[in-house]
Amino acid sequence: MEKERKKEKSMSSPFQLYPTSINRWSSWAISNTFKISYTTKAKKAMGTHNLTVKQLYCCLLPSIFVIISFQASFSEAETHYHEFVIQAKPVRRLCRTRNTITVNGLFPGPTLEVRDGDTLVIKAINNARYNATLHWHGIRQLRNPWADGPDRVTQCPIQPGRSYTYQFTIENQEGTLWWHAHSRWLRATVYGALIIHPKLGSPFSFPVPMREIPILLGEWWDRNPMDVLRLADFTGAAPNVSDAYTINGQPGDLYRCSKQETVRFPVDPGETIRLRVINSGMNQELFFAVANHRLTVVAVDADCTMPFVTSFIMIAPGQTTDVLLTADQTPGLYYMAAHAYNSANAPFDNTTTTAILEYKSAPCNANNGKSSTPIFPQLPGFNDTNSAIAFTSSLRSPSKVNVPLQIDENLFFTVGLGLINCTNPNSPRCQGPNGTRFAASINNVSFVLPTRNSLMQAYYQGQPGVFTTDFPPVPPVKFDYTGNVSRGLWQPVKATKLYKLKFGAKVQIVFQDTSIVTVEDHPMHLHGHHFAVVGSGFGNFNPQTDPAKFNLINPPYRNTIGNPPGGWVAIRFVADNPGIWLLHCHLDSHLNWGLAMAFLVENGVGKLQSVQPPPLDLPQC
């Protein structure tokens, strides 16, 4: 492989992924220029090229698209090689400079662009002082849990000074996904976009936009995020909330020492742009809008949706939403903005991040030669649950989908917070409510990551004592989940329990929020699968009446979904991917408290339904 990689690096003929129109890019876009080297069996006919993409926006000209479509029959899948160096680099935000964990010195990290069917080979070199792993969020990793990345679940961490090569193939997926660290709180700054284009010649599900802009929403702490987590681990209290939100790594105009670095996106009047919006934040659902511009939602979590028009989106950590925006307003400056949707009775960061949509023909202020003040969008209120639910309820698949109708595994999972009682409530380690420590659980089991080995490695090697497979399919005690819950049910049990599924099992999970401590929207992410969101509602799920209201015709497909606060959401999927796959809340404070479990999907029949052997360089604990 090293020989092949060196050979690829020696090639120099440029080849662009799409024909592009040259535009003035934001400084962020230029800093995230990336280079993809690839190999194909078609080299003999087409030559070997380096693929260099400096533009984030693409324009498919009809005549060239016909040529590309014709050539598609002669091209084959490509292999892309990257080195991701995880390292500390000085980064200045909010008037302060501190060493920040980055990938290749970039924050956010490099954007990856591939096609459906391509293979990625990414050597992760850990030059940071923390253990690290990388997760390719939303990639199904068929038969290949070794490339999934969650620390102590599918691999032991990459220790400082070590490396590990992730290799995986994109299979029947296209759209907007992302990658991020999956070890403690490193993902606060270690993340980037992962864009999957259709195979050459494949039809598009909606009108092809003239350009594309990845929008990565994040959270920023004015101190080392790992120190924030370490303090919370010690005290048992909730971690400090972030000091700012960011768009493509920059807080924007409304924060101190940030105005000059506000991200600006120049546009031509009349052009249509695809915004690939990713919530890379740690702990907060967000409302996002662009002043005076309507957004047409066309995809979520790399699955197309029936298009609908909205003035805002609500997006939870882990989720992606693709929208089309047409620059049809009076030339000027318009803010993109995002602020919190806070569904819990808990402290939150109530600041607002901004970027600027800048019409190239916008008039300047005659007095000082500077552009006028941007127009600000109307965002829903911080606690506007009705608007959040109205948005998510509008999502539908564009046509009939194959939803499992006969269910083999009917699971009912209560999700929510809890409190661990302390023998000495006055201890500095018991700074949660009333001298307790915060916890979180599914079906009263607070998930504990193993230390001796990863779950997948222990399973594959037949190592006993690392986990059990007796995770409860229903809560151990039935109660009024969203009512006044007895204090005797507030303390979960800490354990490492998995739930075993036969290959091909048709699974339904109802996630039921609880009112323990507080009701809240918990964005649940399932690794290795995507699922149909067939229903949701407020209050306690009623198994006799609520299934009659399920959408089994064209529900949206997702990899991350939240429940209404004080309510429930139902999903269905087929367990067609053997291995151990984490299911967890994508609010990282809740994951750290134990709001997680894992499925063990057994091998099916034959090689194509079985986990492939682990790579030789898989890290050991």
Short mmCIF file of C-alpha atoms in Angstrom, two decimals, residues 16-245:
data_model
loop_
_atom_site.label_atom_id
_atom_site.label_comp_id
_atom_site.label_asym_id
_atom_site.label_seq_id
_atom_site.Cartn_x
_atom_site.Cartn_y
_atom_site.Cartn_z
CA GLN A 16 -11.86 18.15 -11.05
CA LEU A 17 -14.71 16.19 -9.56
CA TYR A 18 -17.23 18.42 -11.30
CA PRO A 19 -16.79 21.22 -13.84
CA THR A 20 -16.82 24.35 -11.74
CA SER A 21 -17.32 28.06 -12.07
CA ILE A 22 -14.63 30.10 -10.35
CA ASN A 23 -15.87 32.11 -7.41
CA ARG A 24 -14.43 34.09 -4.53
CA TRP A 25 -14.28 31.66 -1.64
CA SER A 26 -14.36 32.36 2.07
CA SER A 27 -11.09 32.05 3.94
CA TRP A 28 -12.48 28.94 5.61
CA ALA A 29 -13.11 27.23 2.30
CA ILE A 30 -9.58 27.92 1.12
CA SER A 31 -8.07 26.65 4.36
CA ASN A 32 -9.99 23.43 3.98
CA THR A 33 -8.65 22.70 0.51
CA PHE A 34 -7.97 19.02 0.33
CA LYS A 35 -6.29 16.65 -2.00
CA ILE A 36 -7.56 13.22 -2.92
CA SER A 37 -5.37 10.70 -4.67
CA TYR A 38 -7.13 7.81 -6.23
CA THR A 39 -6.61 4.70 -8.32
CA THR A 40 -8.91 3.03 -10.78
CA LYS A 41 -8.75 0.11 -13.11
CA ALA A 42 -9.53 2.56 -15.88
CA LYS A 43 -6.06 4.14 -15.65
CA LYS A 44 -4.95 2.51 -18.86
CA ALA A 45 -7.69 4.27 -20.80
CA MET A 46 -8.02 7.51 -18.87
CA GLY A 47 -4.59 8.02 -17.25
CA THR A 48 -3.78 8.47 -13.57
CA HIS A 49 -4.61 11.79 -11.97
CA ASN A 50 -4.49 13.67 -8.72
CA LEU A 51 -7.89 15.05 -7.76
CA THR A 52 -7.53 18.52 -6.26
CA VAL A 53 -10.72 20.24 -5.09
CA LYS A 54 -10.31 23.84 -3.92
CA GLN A 55 -13.93 24.79 -4.49
CA LEU A 56 -16.76 23.78 -2.21
CA TYR A 57 -19.33 24.74 -4.81
CA CYS A 58 -20.16 22.76 -7.93
CA CYS A 59 -21.92 23.63 -11.18
CA LEU A 60 -23.01 20.89 -13.53
CA LEU A 61 -23.19 22.31 -17.04
CA PRO A 62 -25.69 20.25 -19.07
CA SER A 63 -23.37 19.57 -22.02
CA ILE A 64 -20.47 18.47 -19.84
CA PHE A 65 -22.81 16.41 -17.67
CA VAL A 66 -23.79 14.44 -20.79
CA ILE A 67 -20.11 13.74 -21.50
CA ILE A 68 -19.49 12.68 -17.90
CA SER A 69 -22.54 10.44 -17.99
CA PHE A 70 -21.23 8.83 -21.18
CA GLN A 71 -17.83 8.28 -19.59
CA ALA A 72 -19.39 6.72 -16.49
CA SER A 73 -19.68 3.37 -18.19
CA PHE A 74 -15.87 3.34 -18.58
CA SER A 75 -15.01 4.43 -15.05
CA GLU A 76 -14.86 2.36 -11.89
CA ALA A 77 -14.80 3.01 -8.18
CA GLU A 78 -11.82 4.91 -6.82
CA THR A 79 -9.63 4.55 -3.75
CA HIS A 80 -8.77 7.74 -1.87
CA TYR A 81 -5.72 7.89 0.40
CA HIS A 82 -5.34 10.38 3.26
CA GLU A 83 -3.21 10.95 6.31
CA PHE A 84 -5.03 12.51 9.25
CA VAL A 85 -2.53 13.82 11.78
CA ILE A 86 -4.26 14.43 15.11
CA GLN A 87 -2.24 17.18 16.77
CA ALA A 88 -2.39 20.28 18.95
CA LYS A 89 -2.19 23.64 17.23
CA PRO A 90 -2.60 27.20 18.57
CA VAL A 91 -6.08 28.46 17.67
CA ARG A 92 -7.33 31.95 18.54
CA ARG A 93 -11.01 32.49 19.37
CA LEU A 94 -12.80 34.95 21.69
CA CYS A 95 -9.62 37.02 22.28
CA ARG A 96 -7.60 34.03 23.51
CA THR A 97 -5.13 31.63 21.92
CA ARG A 98 -4.85 28.09 23.23
CA ASN A 99 -3.56 24.77 21.99
CA THR A 100 -6.45 22.99 20.30
CA ILE A 101 -6.60 19.40 19.08
CA THR A 102 -6.96 19.48 15.28
CA VAL A 103 -6.53 17.26 12.24
CA ASN A 104 -3.71 18.32 9.92
CA GLY A 105 -3.65 21.64 11.74
CA LEU A 106 -7.15 22.54 10.50
CA PHE A 107 -10.20 23.55 12.53
CA PRO A 108 -12.64 22.35 11.38
CA GLY A 109 -10.78 19.43 9.87
CA PRO A 110 -10.43 18.51 6.18
CA THR A 111 -13.53 18.01 4.06
CA LEU A 112 -13.67 14.61 2.38
CA GLU A 113 -15.41 14.26 -0.99
CA VAL A 114 -15.98 10.87 -2.59
CA ARG A 115 -18.50 9.05 -4.78
CA ASP A 116 -20.82 6.22 -3.93
CA GLY A 117 -18.81 3.04 -4.41
CA ASP A 118 -15.44 4.61 -3.59
CA THR A 119 -13.07 3.36 -0.90
CA LEU A 120 -11.39 5.54 1.71
CA VAL A 121 -8.04 4.62 3.24
CA ILE A 122 -7.24 7.05 6.05
CA LYS A 123 -4.15 6.66 8.20
CA ALA A 124 -4.84 8.33 11.54
CA ILE A 125 -1.61 9.38 13.25
CA ASN A 126 -2.10 10.40 16.87
CA ASN A 127 0.39 13.14 17.76
CA ALA A 128 -1.86 14.51 20.50
CA ARG A 129 -1.51 13.81 24.23
CA TYR A 130 -4.86 12.02 24.46
CA ASN A 131 -6.10 8.66 23.29
CA ALA A 132 -8.09 9.12 20.07
CA THR A 133 -10.38 7.37 17.61
CA LEU A 134 -12.25 8.58 14.52
CA HIS A 135 -15.87 7.80 13.59
CA TRP A 136 -17.32 8.17 10.09
CA HIS A 137 -20.77 9.25 11.15
CA GLY A 138 -23.55 7.66 9.09
CA ILE A 139 -21.31 5.37 7.04
CA ARG A 140 -22.86 1.91 7.37
CA GLN A 141 -19.51 0.04 7.49
CA LEU A 142 -21.07 -3.17 6.17
CA ARG A 143 -19.40 -6.22 7.78
CA ASN A 144 -16.61 -3.88 8.90
CA PRO A 145 -17.12 -2.66 12.48
CA TRP A 146 -13.32 -2.31 12.73
CA ALA A 147 -13.56 0.98 10.81
CA ASP A 148 -16.48 2.44 12.80
CA GLY A 149 -14.36 4.08 15.50
CA PRO A 150 -16.16 4.43 18.87
CA ASP A 151 -13.58 4.07 21.64
CA ARG A 152 -13.80 0.76 23.55
CA VAL A 153 -16.76 -0.37 21.43
CA THR A 154 -15.30 -1.46 18.09
CA GLN A 155 -11.66 -0.68 18.80
CA CYS A 156 -9.22 0.18 21.50
CA PRO A 157 -8.04 3.79 21.22
CA ILE A 158 -5.09 4.99 19.17
CA GLN A 159 -2.59 5.85 21.88
CA PRO A 160 -0.35 8.94 21.63
CA GLY A 161 2.48 8.28 19.21
CA ARG A 162 0.63 5.43 17.49
CA SER A 163 -1.40 5.17 14.29
CA TYR A 164 -4.26 3.16 12.80
CA THR A 165 -5.50 2.97 9.20
CA TYR A 166 -9.25 3.13 8.67
CA GLN A 167 -10.29 1.48 5.40
CA PHE A 168 -13.91 1.29 4.26
CA THR A 169 -16.04 1.36 1.14
CA ILE A 170 -19.09 3.55 0.53
CA GLU A 171 -21.92 1.19 -0.44
CA ASN A 172 -25.20 2.58 -1.79
CA GLN A 173 -24.97 5.87 0.08
CA GLU A 174 -24.86 9.45 -1.15
CA GLY A 175 -25.35 12.84 0.44
CA THR A 176 -24.02 14.77 3.42
CA LEU A 177 -22.38 12.97 6.32
CA TRP A 178 -19.46 13.88 8.55
CA TRP A 179 -16.58 12.47 10.56
CA HIS A 180 -15.50 13.19 14.12
CA ALA A 181 -13.44 11.94 17.03
CA HIS A 182 -15.24 9.34 19.15
CA SER A 183 -13.10 9.33 22.28
CA ARG A 184 -14.15 11.43 25.25
CA TRP A 185 -14.62 15.10 24.25
CA LEU A 186 -12.04 15.30 21.48
CA ARG A 187 -14.82 15.73 18.95
CA ALA A 188 -15.38 19.29 20.25
CA THR A 189 -12.68 20.33 17.75
CA VAL A 190 -11.88 17.17 15.78
CA TYR A 191 -14.52 16.97 13.05
CA GLY A 192 -15.16 17.67 9.37
CA ALA A 193 -17.59 17.13 6.50
CA LEU A 194 -17.85 13.89 4.52
CA ILE A 195 -19.63 14.47 1.21
CA ILE A 196 -20.69 11.54 -0.96
CA HIS A 197 -21.55 12.38 -4.56
CA PRO A 198 -23.64 10.06 -6.72
CA LYS A 199 -21.96 7.63 -9.07
CA LEU A 200 -21.18 9.20 -12.42
CA GLY A 201 -24.27 9.06 -14.61
CA SER A 202 -26.68 8.57 -11.70
CA PRO A 203 -29.78 10.79 -11.79
CA PHE A 204 -30.26 13.49 -9.15
CA SER A 205 -33.34 13.47 -6.95
CA PHE A 206 -33.78 17.26 -7.17
CA PRO A 207 -32.65 20.10 -9.46
CA VAL A 208 -28.86 20.31 -9.48
CA PRO A 209 -27.74 23.46 -7.63
CA MET A 210 -25.15 25.78 -9.11
CA ARG A 211 -22.89 25.59 -6.04
CA GLU A 212 -22.56 23.83 -2.69
CA ILE A 213 -21.51 25.13 0.73
CA PRO A 214 -20.84 22.90 3.74
CA ILE A 215 -22.09 24.60 6.91
CA LEU A 216 -20.60 23.02 10.04
CA LEU A 217 -22.26 24.23 13.22
CA GLY A 218 -20.19 23.74 16.36
CA GLU A 219 -19.64 24.69 19.98
CA TRP A 220 -16.59 26.41 21.42
CA TRP A 221 -15.28 26.45 24.98
CA ASP A 222 -12.97 29.17 26.23
CA ARG A 223 -10.86 26.44 27.81
CA ASN A 224 -9.69 22.94 26.93
CA PRO A 225 -12.87 20.83 26.40
CA MET A 226 -11.09 17.82 27.89
CA ASP A 227 -10.57 19.84 31.08
CA VAL A 228 -14.28 20.75 31.09
CA LEU A 229 -15.13 17.05 30.94
CA ARG A 230 -12.51 16.12 33.55
CA LEU A 231 -13.99 18.63 36.03
CA ALA A 232 -17.52 17.30 35.45
CA ASP A 233 -16.29 13.73 35.93
CA PHE A 234 -14.75 14.70 39.24
CA THR A 235 -17.67 16.69 40.67
CA GLY A 236 -20.53 14.63 39.27
CA ALA A 237 -22.21 17.88 38.21
CA ALA A 238 -23.20 18.92 34.70
CA PRO A 239 -20.30 20.20 32.55
CA ASN A 240 -20.02 23.92 31.92
CA VAL A 241 -21.96 25.02 28.85
CA SER A 242 -20.08 26.29 25.80
CA ASP A 243 -19.01 29.91 25.47
CA ALA A 244 -19.93 30.26 21.79
CA TYR A 245 -21.45 28.52 18.83
#
